[in-house]
Short mmCIF file of C-alpha atoms and ligand atoms in Angstrom, two decimals:
data_model
loop_
_atom_site.label_atom_id
_atom_site.label_comp_id
_atom_site.label_asym_id
_atom_site.label_seq_id
_atom_site.Cartn_x
_atom_site.Cartn_y
_atom_site.Cartn_z
CA MET A 21 20.86 -16.22 -9.94
CA SER A 22 23.03 -17.35 -7.23
CA THR A 23 25.84 -20.14 -8.82
CA PHE A 24 25.69 -21.08 -4.66
CA LYS A 25 23.60 -23.96 -4.02
CA ALA A 26 22.82 -25.31 -0.21
CA PRO A 27 25.08 -28.24 0.47
CA LYS A 28 23.86 -31.99 -0.77
CA GLY A 29 21.54 -33.30 1.89
CA THR A 30 20.52 -29.98 3.28
CA TYR A 31 17.87 -27.41 2.43
CA ASP A 32 16.86 -23.98 3.23
CA LEU A 33 13.96 -23.37 6.00
CA ILE A 34 11.90 -20.50 4.20
CA PRO A 35 8.45 -18.86 4.80
CA PRO A 36 6.00 -19.64 4.84
CA VAL A 37 6.82 -23.41 5.12
CA SER A 38 9.50 -22.71 7.90
CA VAL A 39 6.89 -21.40 10.34
CA LYS A 40 5.92 -25.15 10.76
CA TYR A 41 9.31 -25.97 12.00
CA LEU A 42 8.71 -23.33 15.03
CA ALA A 43 5.59 -24.64 15.70
CA VAL A 44 6.54 -27.98 15.55
CA ARG A 45 9.78 -27.34 18.24
CA GLU A 46 7.29 -25.08 20.15
CA ALA A 47 4.54 -28.49 20.46
CA ILE A 48 7.59 -30.76 21.35
CA SER A 49 9.45 -28.31 24.31
CA GLY A 50 5.49 -27.32 25.47
CA PRO A 51 5.34 -30.65 27.35
CA LEU A 52 8.57 -30.22 28.31
CA ARG A 53 8.48 -27.04 29.44
CA ASN A 54 5.70 -27.77 31.33
CA SER A 55 7.23 -30.63 33.45
CA GLY A 56 10.54 -29.51 34.50
CA TYR A 57 12.94 -29.54 32.29
CA GLY A 58 14.94 -26.48 31.88
CA TYR A 59 16.50 -25.03 29.01
CA ILE A 60 20.28 -25.91 27.64
CA GLU A 61 22.31 -25.23 24.35
CA THR A 62 25.66 -26.29 24.19
CA PRO A 63 27.90 -25.61 20.98
CA GLY A 64 27.52 -27.37 17.20
CA PHE A 65 31.00 -28.87 17.75
CA GLU A 66 32.55 -30.68 20.58
CA ASP A 67 35.92 -33.02 21.00
CA VAL A 68 35.68 -35.87 18.94
CA GLY A 69 36.49 -37.69 21.32
CA LEU A 70 33.48 -37.08 23.09
CA PHE A 71 31.05 -38.73 20.44
CA ALA A 72 33.68 -41.61 19.85
CA ARG A 73 33.26 -42.75 23.59
CA GLY A 74 29.87 -41.62 23.97
CA VAL A 75 27.82 -42.95 21.01
CA GLY A 76 30.39 -45.79 20.24
CA GLU A 77 33.36 -46.11 17.69
CA SER A 78 31.23 -49.25 16.15
CA THR A 79 28.30 -47.26 15.54
CA ASP A 80 27.60 -45.93 11.62
CA ILE A 81 26.95 -42.35 13.35
CA VAL A 82 30.99 -42.35 14.29
CA SER A 83 32.49 -44.35 12.07
CA LYS A 84 30.94 -43.43 9.07
CA GLU A 85 28.93 -40.28 9.35
CA MET A 86 30.92 -37.95 11.88
CA TYR A 87 31.95 -34.40 10.01
CA ALA A 88 35.32 -34.43 11.99
CA PHE A 89 38.38 -32.42 11.25
CA GLU A 90 41.14 -30.74 12.45
CA THR A 91 41.30 -26.92 13.61
CA LYS A 92 44.13 -24.46 12.53
CA GLY A 93 45.23 -24.66 16.57
CA GLY A 94 45.46 -28.64 16.17
CA ASP A 95 42.14 -29.36 18.00
CA GLN A 96 40.18 -32.80 16.82
CA LEU A 97 36.31 -31.91 16.44
CA ALA A 98 33.47 -32.92 15.36
CA LEU A 99 30.42 -31.26 14.26
CA ARG A 100 27.74 -32.99 16.22
CA PRO A 101 25.91 -35.64 15.50
CA GLU A 102 23.81 -35.75 18.13
CA GLY A 103 22.82 -34.09 21.39
CA THR A 104 22.97 -36.11 24.60
CA ALA A 105 26.79 -36.54 24.71
CA SER A 106 27.13 -32.81 24.63
CA VAL A 107 24.27 -32.88 27.02
CA LEU A 108 25.75 -34.59 29.53
CA ARG A 109 29.35 -33.26 29.15
CA ALA A 110 27.78 -29.89 29.95
CA ALA A 111 25.90 -30.93 32.81
CA LEU A 112 29.15 -33.07 34.39
CA GLU A 113 31.23 -29.66 33.33
CA ALA A 114 28.76 -27.12 35.28
CA SER A 115 28.30 -29.96 38.04
CA LEU A 116 24.42 -29.77 37.80
CA HIS A 117 24.56 -33.15 39.63
CA LYS A 118 25.95 -31.82 42.16
CA GLN A 119 23.86 -28.72 42.92
CA GLY A 120 20.35 -29.60 43.70
CA ASN A 121 17.99 -32.41 42.67
CA LEU A 122 18.41 -34.79 40.66
CA PRO A 123 17.38 -35.67 38.07
CA VAL A 124 18.73 -32.76 36.44
CA LYS A 125 16.20 -32.54 33.59
CA LEU A 126 17.13 -30.86 30.49
CA TRP A 127 16.01 -29.86 27.12
CA TYR A 128 18.02 -28.56 23.97
CA SER A 129 16.92 -27.69 20.18
CA GLY A 130 19.19 -27.59 17.88
CA SER A 131 20.85 -28.64 14.59
CA TYR A 132 22.81 -32.06 14.02
CA TYR A 133 24.97 -33.35 11.18
CA ARG A 134 25.70 -36.52 9.57
CA TYR A 135 27.16 -37.55 6.68
CA GLU A 136 24.37 -39.54 5.61
CA ARG A 137 23.18 -40.74 1.95
CA PRO A 138 20.50 -38.38 1.68
CA GLN A 139 17.12 -39.29 0.74
CA LYS A 140 13.41 -38.03 1.75
CA GLY A 141 13.76 -37.86 5.13
CA ARG A 142 17.35 -38.32 5.78
CA TYR A 143 19.52 -35.05 5.55
CA ARG A 144 23.01 -34.15 6.16
CA HIS A 145 22.09 -31.54 8.35
CA PHE A 146 18.75 -32.13 10.34
CA SER A 147 17.04 -30.88 13.22
CA GLN A 148 16.30 -32.20 16.68
CA VAL A 149 14.20 -31.68 20.05
CA GLY A 150 15.49 -33.67 23.31
CA ALA A 151 14.96 -33.96 26.56
CA GLU A 152 17.97 -35.73 28.65
CA ALA A 153 17.04 -36.44 32.76
CA ILE A 154 20.12 -37.16 34.54
CA GLY A 155 20.94 -38.86 37.55
CA ALA A 156 18.03 -41.00 38.59
CA GLU A 157 17.12 -44.48 37.73
CA ASP A 158 13.65 -44.47 38.35
CA PRO A 159 10.79 -46.32 35.90
CA ALA A 160 8.43 -43.28 36.56
CA LEU A 161 11.20 -40.90 34.44
CA ASP A 162 11.49 -43.38 31.40
CA ALA A 163 7.64 -43.25 31.17
CA GLU A 164 7.69 -39.60 31.80
CA LEU A 165 9.73 -39.03 28.40
CA ILE A 166 7.67 -41.36 26.51
CA ILE A 167 4.22 -40.05 27.70
CA LEU A 168 5.30 -35.72 27.09
CA ALA A 169 6.68 -37.29 23.47
CA ASP A 170 3.09 -39.01 23.18
CA GLN A 171 1.21 -35.83 24.25
CA ALA A 172 3.99 -33.81 22.07
CA TYR A 173 2.90 -35.76 18.98
CA ARG A 174 -0.73 -35.87 19.89
CA SER A 175 -0.78 -31.77 20.43
CA LEU A 176 0.14 -31.66 16.64
CA GLY A 177 -2.61 -33.56 15.38
CA LEU A 178 -0.24 -36.66 14.97
CA ARG A 179 -2.20 -39.70 15.30
CA ASN A 180 -0.62 -42.21 12.78
CA PHE A 181 2.67 -42.82 14.83
CA ARG A 182 3.47 -45.77 16.98
CA ILE A 183 5.65 -46.31 20.01
CA LEU A 184 8.39 -49.35 19.93
CA LEU A 185 9.34 -50.60 23.09
CA ASN A 186 12.15 -52.76 24.37
CA SER A 187 14.84 -53.35 27.24
CA LEU A 188 18.55 -53.85 26.25
CA GLY A 189 19.43 -55.19 29.70
CA ASP A 190 21.99 -54.03 31.95
CA LYS A 191 25.98 -54.64 32.20
CA GLU A 192 25.01 -57.77 34.20
CA CYS A 193 22.97 -59.34 31.84
CA ARG A 194 23.35 -57.91 28.35
CA PRO A 195 27.17 -59.14 28.15
CA VAL A 196 26.04 -63.16 29.11
CA TYR A 197 23.17 -62.42 25.80
CA ARG A 198 25.87 -60.51 24.04
CA GLU A 199 28.06 -63.89 23.93
CA ALA A 200 25.03 -66.16 23.17
CA LEU A 201 24.14 -63.84 20.58
CA GLN A 202 27.78 -63.72 19.16
CA GLY A 203 28.34 -67.87 19.14
CA PHE A 204 24.76 -68.11 16.53
CA LEU A 205 25.65 -65.70 14.54
CA ARG A 206 29.17 -67.52 14.17
CA GLY A 207 27.25 -70.51 13.03
CA LEU A 208 26.01 -68.10 10.05
CA ASP A 209 26.62 -67.83 6.53
CA LEU A 210 27.15 -63.90 6.63
CA ASP A 211 29.27 -61.76 4.81
CA ALA A 212 32.47 -59.80 5.86
CA GLU A 213 31.07 -56.52 6.71
CA THR A 214 28.59 -58.28 8.83
CA ILE A 215 30.66 -61.07 10.61
CA ARG A 216 32.81 -57.96 11.27
CA ARG A 217 29.61 -55.80 13.31
CA ALA A 218 28.52 -59.49 14.58
CA GLU A 219 32.14 -59.44 16.41
CA ILE A 220 32.07 -56.02 17.65
CA ASN A 221 28.35 -55.02 18.64
CA PRO A 222 26.35 -57.91 17.47
CA LEU A 223 22.84 -56.49 18.52
CA ARG A 224 22.84 -54.94 15.55
CA VAL A 225 22.85 -57.37 13.41
CA LEU A 226 19.38 -58.39 14.44
CA ASP A 227 18.75 -54.82 12.95
CA ASP A 228 19.80 -56.05 9.62
CA LYS A 229 16.83 -55.27 7.20
CA ARG A 230 18.15 -57.61 4.47
CA ALA A 231 15.62 -60.42 4.06
CA ASP A 232 18.29 -63.20 3.32
CA VAL A 233 19.86 -61.96 6.95
CA GLN A 234 16.62 -62.33 8.71
CA LYS A 235 15.46 -65.14 7.40
CA GLN A 236 18.98 -66.82 8.90
CA LEU A 237 17.81 -64.84 11.98
CA VAL A 238 15.25 -66.89 12.97
CA GLY A 239 16.01 -68.97 16.09
CA ALA A 240 18.47 -66.30 17.51
CA PRO A 241 18.78 -66.16 21.00
CA MET A 242 16.23 -62.77 22.27
CA LEU A 243 17.41 -60.72 24.56
CA ARG A 244 14.10 -60.66 26.85
CA ASP A 245 14.89 -64.35 28.31
CA TYR A 246 18.66 -63.27 29.38
CA LEU A 247 17.19 -60.08 31.32
CA CYS A 248 18.08 -60.40 35.14
CA ASP A 249 15.70 -60.34 37.44
CA ALA A 250 16.31 -56.16 38.11
CA CYS A 251 16.12 -55.44 34.31
CA LYS A 252 12.62 -57.37 33.77
CA ALA A 253 10.78 -55.80 36.84
CA TYR A 254 12.15 -52.19 36.10
CA HIS A 255 11.04 -52.78 32.02
CA GLU A 256 7.42 -54.03 33.79
CA GLU A 257 6.88 -51.47 35.86
CA VAL A 258 7.61 -48.62 32.95
CA ARG A 259 5.13 -50.67 30.93
CA ALA A 260 2.92 -50.67 33.67
CA LEU A 261 2.94 -46.74 34.16
CA ILE A 262 2.85 -46.11 30.26
CA THR A 263 -0.40 -48.34 30.21
CA ALA A 264 -1.69 -46.79 33.03
CA ALA A 265 -1.51 -42.87 31.28
CA GLY A 266 -3.32 -44.71 28.31
CA VAL A 267 -0.16 -44.43 26.17
CA ALA A 268 -0.39 -47.58 23.25
CA PHE A 269 3.14 -49.21 22.57
CA GLU A 270 4.30 -52.63 21.32
CA ASP A 271 7.06 -54.59 22.59
CA ASP A 272 9.73 -54.83 19.86
CA GLU A 273 12.24 -57.03 21.00
CA LYS A 274 14.49 -56.34 17.91
CA LEU A 275 14.41 -52.80 18.56
CA VAL A 276 18.25 -52.10 19.05
CA ARG A 277 19.08 -48.20 17.92
CA GLY A 278 21.80 -46.71 16.16
CA LEU A 279 23.85 -45.59 19.11
CA ASP A 280 25.90 -47.83 21.77
CA TYR A 281 25.39 -46.26 25.47
CA TYR A 282 21.82 -47.37 25.56
CA THR A 283 20.79 -50.10 28.67
CA ARG A 284 17.25 -51.37 30.02
CA THR A 285 14.67 -48.80 28.25
CA THR A 286 14.91 -48.31 24.37
CA PHE A 287 11.90 -46.84 22.67
CA GLU A 288 11.14 -45.40 19.13
CA PHE A 289 8.68 -43.25 17.38
CA VAL A 290 7.64 -44.58 14.27
CA HIS A 291 5.16 -43.23 11.42
CA ASP A 292 3.47 -45.09 9.10
CA GLY A 293 3.36 -42.70 6.25
CA LEU A 294 7.28 -42.17 5.98
CA GLY A 295 8.49 -44.95 4.18
CA SER A 296 11.75 -46.24 4.93
CA GLN A 297 12.99 -43.43 6.90
CA SER A 298 10.16 -44.17 9.80
CA ALA A 299 11.36 -43.17 12.89
CA VAL A 300 10.22 -39.89 13.83
CA GLY A 301 12.18 -39.84 17.53
CA GLY A 302 14.24 -42.00 19.47
CA GLY A 303 15.78 -42.77 22.87
CA GLY A 304 16.21 -44.39 25.76
CA ARG A 305 18.01 -45.19 29.23
CA TYR A 306 21.83 -44.53 29.06
CA ASP A 307 23.36 -45.35 32.78
CA GLY A 308 26.81 -45.70 31.89
CA LEU A 309 27.12 -42.94 29.63
CA SER A 310 28.57 -40.76 32.12
CA GLU A 311 30.82 -42.60 33.37
CA MET A 312 31.91 -43.87 29.55
CA ILE A 313 32.90 -40.07 29.53
CA GLY A 314 34.80 -40.01 32.21
CA GLY A 315 31.83 -38.62 35.07
CA PRO A 316 30.76 -40.04 37.44
CA ALA A 317 27.71 -42.82 37.82
CA LEU A 318 24.82 -41.01 36.56
CA PRO A 319 21.56 -43.12 35.34
CA SER A 320 19.94 -40.98 33.17
CA VAL A 321 17.26 -41.33 30.35
CA GLY A 322 16.67 -39.06 26.97
CA TRP A 323 15.08 -38.97 23.68
CA ALA A 324 15.20 -37.14 20.63
CA LEU A 325 12.28 -35.86 18.03
CA GLY A 326 13.06 -35.23 14.51
CA VAL A 327 11.69 -31.94 13.46
CA ASP A 328 12.49 -32.57 9.86
CA ARG A 329 10.43 -36.28 9.83
CA THR A 330 7.84 -34.88 12.04
CA VAL A 331 7.17 -32.10 9.61
CA LEU A 332 7.14 -34.45 7.02
CA ALA A 333 4.39 -37.09 9.55
CA LEU A 334 2.03 -34.08 9.50
CA GLU A 335 2.17 -33.57 5.65
CA ALA A 336 1.63 -37.47 5.04
CA GLU A 337 -1.33 -37.35 7.26
CA GLY A 338 -2.64 -33.45 5.94
CA VAL A 339 -2.28 -32.31 9.41
CA GLU A 340 -2.76 -28.78 8.61
CA LEU A 341 -1.09 -26.63 11.72
CA ASP A 342 -3.53 -24.05 13.29
CA ILE A 343 -1.04 -20.97 12.68
CA PRO A 344 -1.88 -17.69 13.36
CA ALA A 345 -0.93 -15.36 10.96
CA ALA A 346 2.17 -13.58 11.55
CA THR A 347 0.68 -9.64 10.79
CA SER A 348 -2.61 -8.62 12.42
CA VAL A 349 -2.64 -5.25 10.84
CA PHE A 350 -1.08 -4.21 7.34
CA ALA A 351 -1.10 -0.11 7.08
CA VAL A 352 -1.44 1.47 3.28
CA ALA A 353 -0.34 5.22 3.04
CA LEU A 354 -1.54 6.84 0.11
CA GLY A 355 0.79 9.60 -0.34
CA GLU A 356 3.69 11.60 1.47
CA GLU A 357 2.12 12.65 4.78
CA ALA A 358 -0.41 9.99 5.24
CA ARG A 359 3.02 7.60 4.75
CA ARG A 360 4.79 9.27 7.97
CA VAL A 361 1.63 9.08 10.00
CA LEU A 362 0.49 5.49 9.51
CA PHE A 363 4.22 4.83 9.84
CA GLY A 364 4.01 6.25 13.42
CA LYS A 365 0.69 4.34 13.73
CA VAL A 366 2.47 1.10 12.99
CA THR A 367 5.04 2.03 15.52
CA GLU A 368 2.37 2.11 18.01
CA LEU A 369 0.50 -0.97 17.22
CA ARG A 370 4.07 -2.93 17.24
CA ARG A 371 4.79 -1.44 20.86
CA ALA A 372 1.54 -2.03 21.95
CA GLY A 373 2.15 -5.83 20.72
CA ILE A 374 -0.23 -5.63 18.07
CA ALA A 375 2.06 -7.50 14.83
CA ALA A 376 1.34 -4.73 12.31
CA ASP A 377 3.27 -4.35 8.66
CA PHE A 378 3.67 -1.33 6.89
CA SER A 379 3.52 -1.16 2.86
CA TYR A 380 6.87 0.13 1.58
CA GLY A 381 7.85 0.73 -1.57
CA GLY A 382 5.18 3.76 -2.28
CA LYS A 383 2.95 1.08 -4.04
CA GLY A 384 -0.40 2.37 -5.64
CA LEU A 385 -3.42 1.40 -3.96
CA LYS A 386 -3.70 -1.62 -6.02
CA GLY A 387 -0.28 -2.76 -5.43
CA ALA A 388 -0.06 -2.20 -1.82
CA MET A 389 -3.58 -3.73 -0.83
CA LYS A 390 -2.49 -7.27 -2.55
CA ASP A 391 0.51 -7.18 -0.65
CA ALA A 392 -1.95 -6.84 2.37
CA ASN A 393 -3.76 -9.85 1.46
CA ARG A 394 -0.68 -11.78 1.18
CA SER A 395 0.05 -10.74 4.23
CA GLY A 396 -2.58 -12.56 6.07
CA ALA A 397 -3.40 -9.70 7.45
CA ARG A 398 -6.87 -9.48 9.51
CA PHE A 399 -7.49 -5.86 8.90
CA ALA A 400 -5.90 -3.38 6.85
CA VAL A 401 -5.42 0.51 7.73
CA VAL A 402 -5.70 2.33 4.80
CA ALA A 403 -5.30 6.70 4.59
CA GLY A 404 -4.97 8.86 2.44
CA GLU A 405 -4.71 12.82 2.67
CA ARG A 406 -8.77 13.52 2.78
CA ASP A 407 -8.56 11.01 5.54
CA LEU A 408 -5.89 12.42 7.50
CA ALA A 409 -7.72 15.98 6.83
CA GLU A 410 -10.19 14.74 8.78
CA GLY A 411 -8.41 13.15 11.16
CA VAL A 412 -9.53 9.39 10.35
CA VAL A 413 -7.99 6.52 8.79
CA GLN A 414 -10.10 3.42 7.30
CA LEU A 415 -10.00 0.11 8.65
CA LYS A 416 -10.33 -2.55 6.90
CA ASP A 417 -11.70 -6.04 7.80
CA MET A 418 -9.95 -8.13 5.26
CA GLU A 419 -12.25 -11.58 6.44
CA ALA A 420 -15.48 -9.45 6.10
CA GLY A 421 -14.90 -7.27 3.36
CA GLU A 422 -16.41 -4.52 5.75
CA GLN A 423 -14.65 -0.98 5.84
CA SER A 424 -15.26 2.30 8.10
CA PRO A 425 -13.58 5.01 9.34
CA VAL A 426 -11.82 5.17 12.82
CA ALA A 427 -10.48 8.32 14.24
CA LEU A 428 -6.63 7.83 14.20
CA ALA A 429 -6.36 8.70 18.18
CA ASP A 430 -8.79 5.67 18.63
CA LEU A 431 -6.96 2.75 16.04
CA VAL A 432 -5.06 1.06 18.45
CA ASP A 433 -7.62 0.58 20.93
CA GLU A 434 -9.84 -0.26 18.22
CA VAL A 435 -7.77 -2.58 16.46
CA ARG A 436 -7.14 -3.99 19.92
CA ALA A 437 -11.11 -4.39 20.94
CA ARG A 438 -11.97 -6.13 17.80
CA LEU A 439 -8.95 -8.81 17.33
CA ALA A 440 -9.73 -9.58 21.52
P1 HAM B 527 18.26 -40.84 17.00
O1 HAM B 527 17.84 -41.75 16.71
O2 HAM B 527 19.98 -40.96 16.14
O3 HAM B 527 18.86 -40.57 18.52
O4 HAM B 527 17.92 -39.55 16.31
C1 HAM B 527 16.57 -39.34 17.03
C2 HAM B 527 15.79 -38.73 15.90
O5 HAM B 527 16.68 -37.67 14.90
C3 HAM B 527 15.24 -39.66 14.52
O6 HAM B 527 14.40 -40.60 15.43
C4 HAM B 527 15.20 -38.92 13.45
O7 HAM B 527 14.02 -38.55 13.15
C5 HAM B 527 16.06 -37.78 13.49
N1 HAM B 527 17.50 -38.51 12.27
C6 HAM B 527 18.39 -38.56 12.85
N2 HAM B 527 19.19 -38.45 11.98
C7 HAM B 527 18.62 -38.34 11.41
C8 HAM B 527 18.66 -37.31 9.36
N3 HAM B 527 20.13 -37.84 8.83
N4 HAM B 527 18.21 -36.95 8.88
C9 HAM B 527 16.67 -36.32 9.33
N5 HAM B 527 16.11 -36.40 10.23
C10 HAM B 527 17.23 -37.34 11.18
C11 HAM B 527 19.30 -39.33 19.33
O8 HAM B 527 20.19 -38.87 18.59
C12 HAM B 527 19.99 -39.78 20.41
N6 HAM B 527 20.52 -39.09 20.88
C13 HAM B 527 18.40 -39.85 20.91
C14 HAM B 527 18.60 -39.70 22.31
C15 HAM B 527 18.77 -38.76 23.48
N7 HAM B 527 18.71 -40.60 23.24
C16 HAM B 527 18.87 -40.59 24.60
N8 HAM B 527 18.46 -39.52 24.78
#
């Protein structure tokens, strides 16, 4: 047995379960690919300053959870804890915002790293599929993203998820609210850490899960009452568009999110079967992020859905994904000559686009048929010396259990016809 293990807070994706992750990534990206989003891939690490400035120095993600390191060349880098800052950095670097229509719509899929306390649904290495629409301030864009996420989850068969929606205001109204909230928080009996948080990022205190803190927060000023007219109108339009699309959501005025770049629309997708790590996805508008990382004003909106938690949500709901067997035909050769001939047929099947596999390792009929069964293949092709002498192979339908000889030369056409 190997003495090495996957690092704490990580796990390996291995067959047969790994195919679920592929299916989830496919299902989430499908609606995006169908809506004008182009694929982008950025490095797994970036200049640490990108996240410090973008995500925010005061967030847990940056202050506690980042895998930051110095390279041999003296560069200060960090494994990416999220995708938005990187995608915007890449779009700015390639001047995508100058090359065509705005918004620039991008989607991505990859690994992210946060040094968190591991528990079910919370890992140090996890996977997201995300979307960013850069350079347009339009409530329809916010609505589009929420509707596409809803479509993705539903296409997977998920039902017990909820969409929480809020507006965090903009650079006009939020500072006024922030001050009012800080004034309120200063009058409470809070621990030192929370008092510090109240000074740096008072909105995060609203998110505190502890009952004694929540009790004191009754009567706290709410952002809703401080939104400026423009933010209010924007939010109402987002709500109206989502409603018109038949997507249900809940207004959650306490929804704050753990990243500092959000303005106006924020939302989270929560699943009720997941316990404490219930957020299967989240996102929102980040109109100031481009300027925060040195770019021009580019109001933008996006989300990221957690692949790991989506798989857990599917399991919690008992949803079995309809994943076709990886192999359609499994070839079993008995004897040296049959081996050569059938191996050639497997190559031919594969070149014809039919998923085929072969019994390797010189197994006898019984062992090889066991492998054929395990592969989930619809057909087994079996041939021995006598079949070859007659110019045939035995084609066995594994579902029906029936077997019939098929001329060697007709095998590919016959399998294709039967699979169709
Ligand atoms: P986030 O809420 O930090 O947002 O992460 C999005 C999703 O990633 C979460 O809802 C969760 O499903 C998953 N996730 C986060 N951390 C972990 C973890 N430690 N283990 C397992 N899953 C996790 C963002 O990352 C923003 N960049 C989203 C965004 C895009 N906002 C605008 N554009």
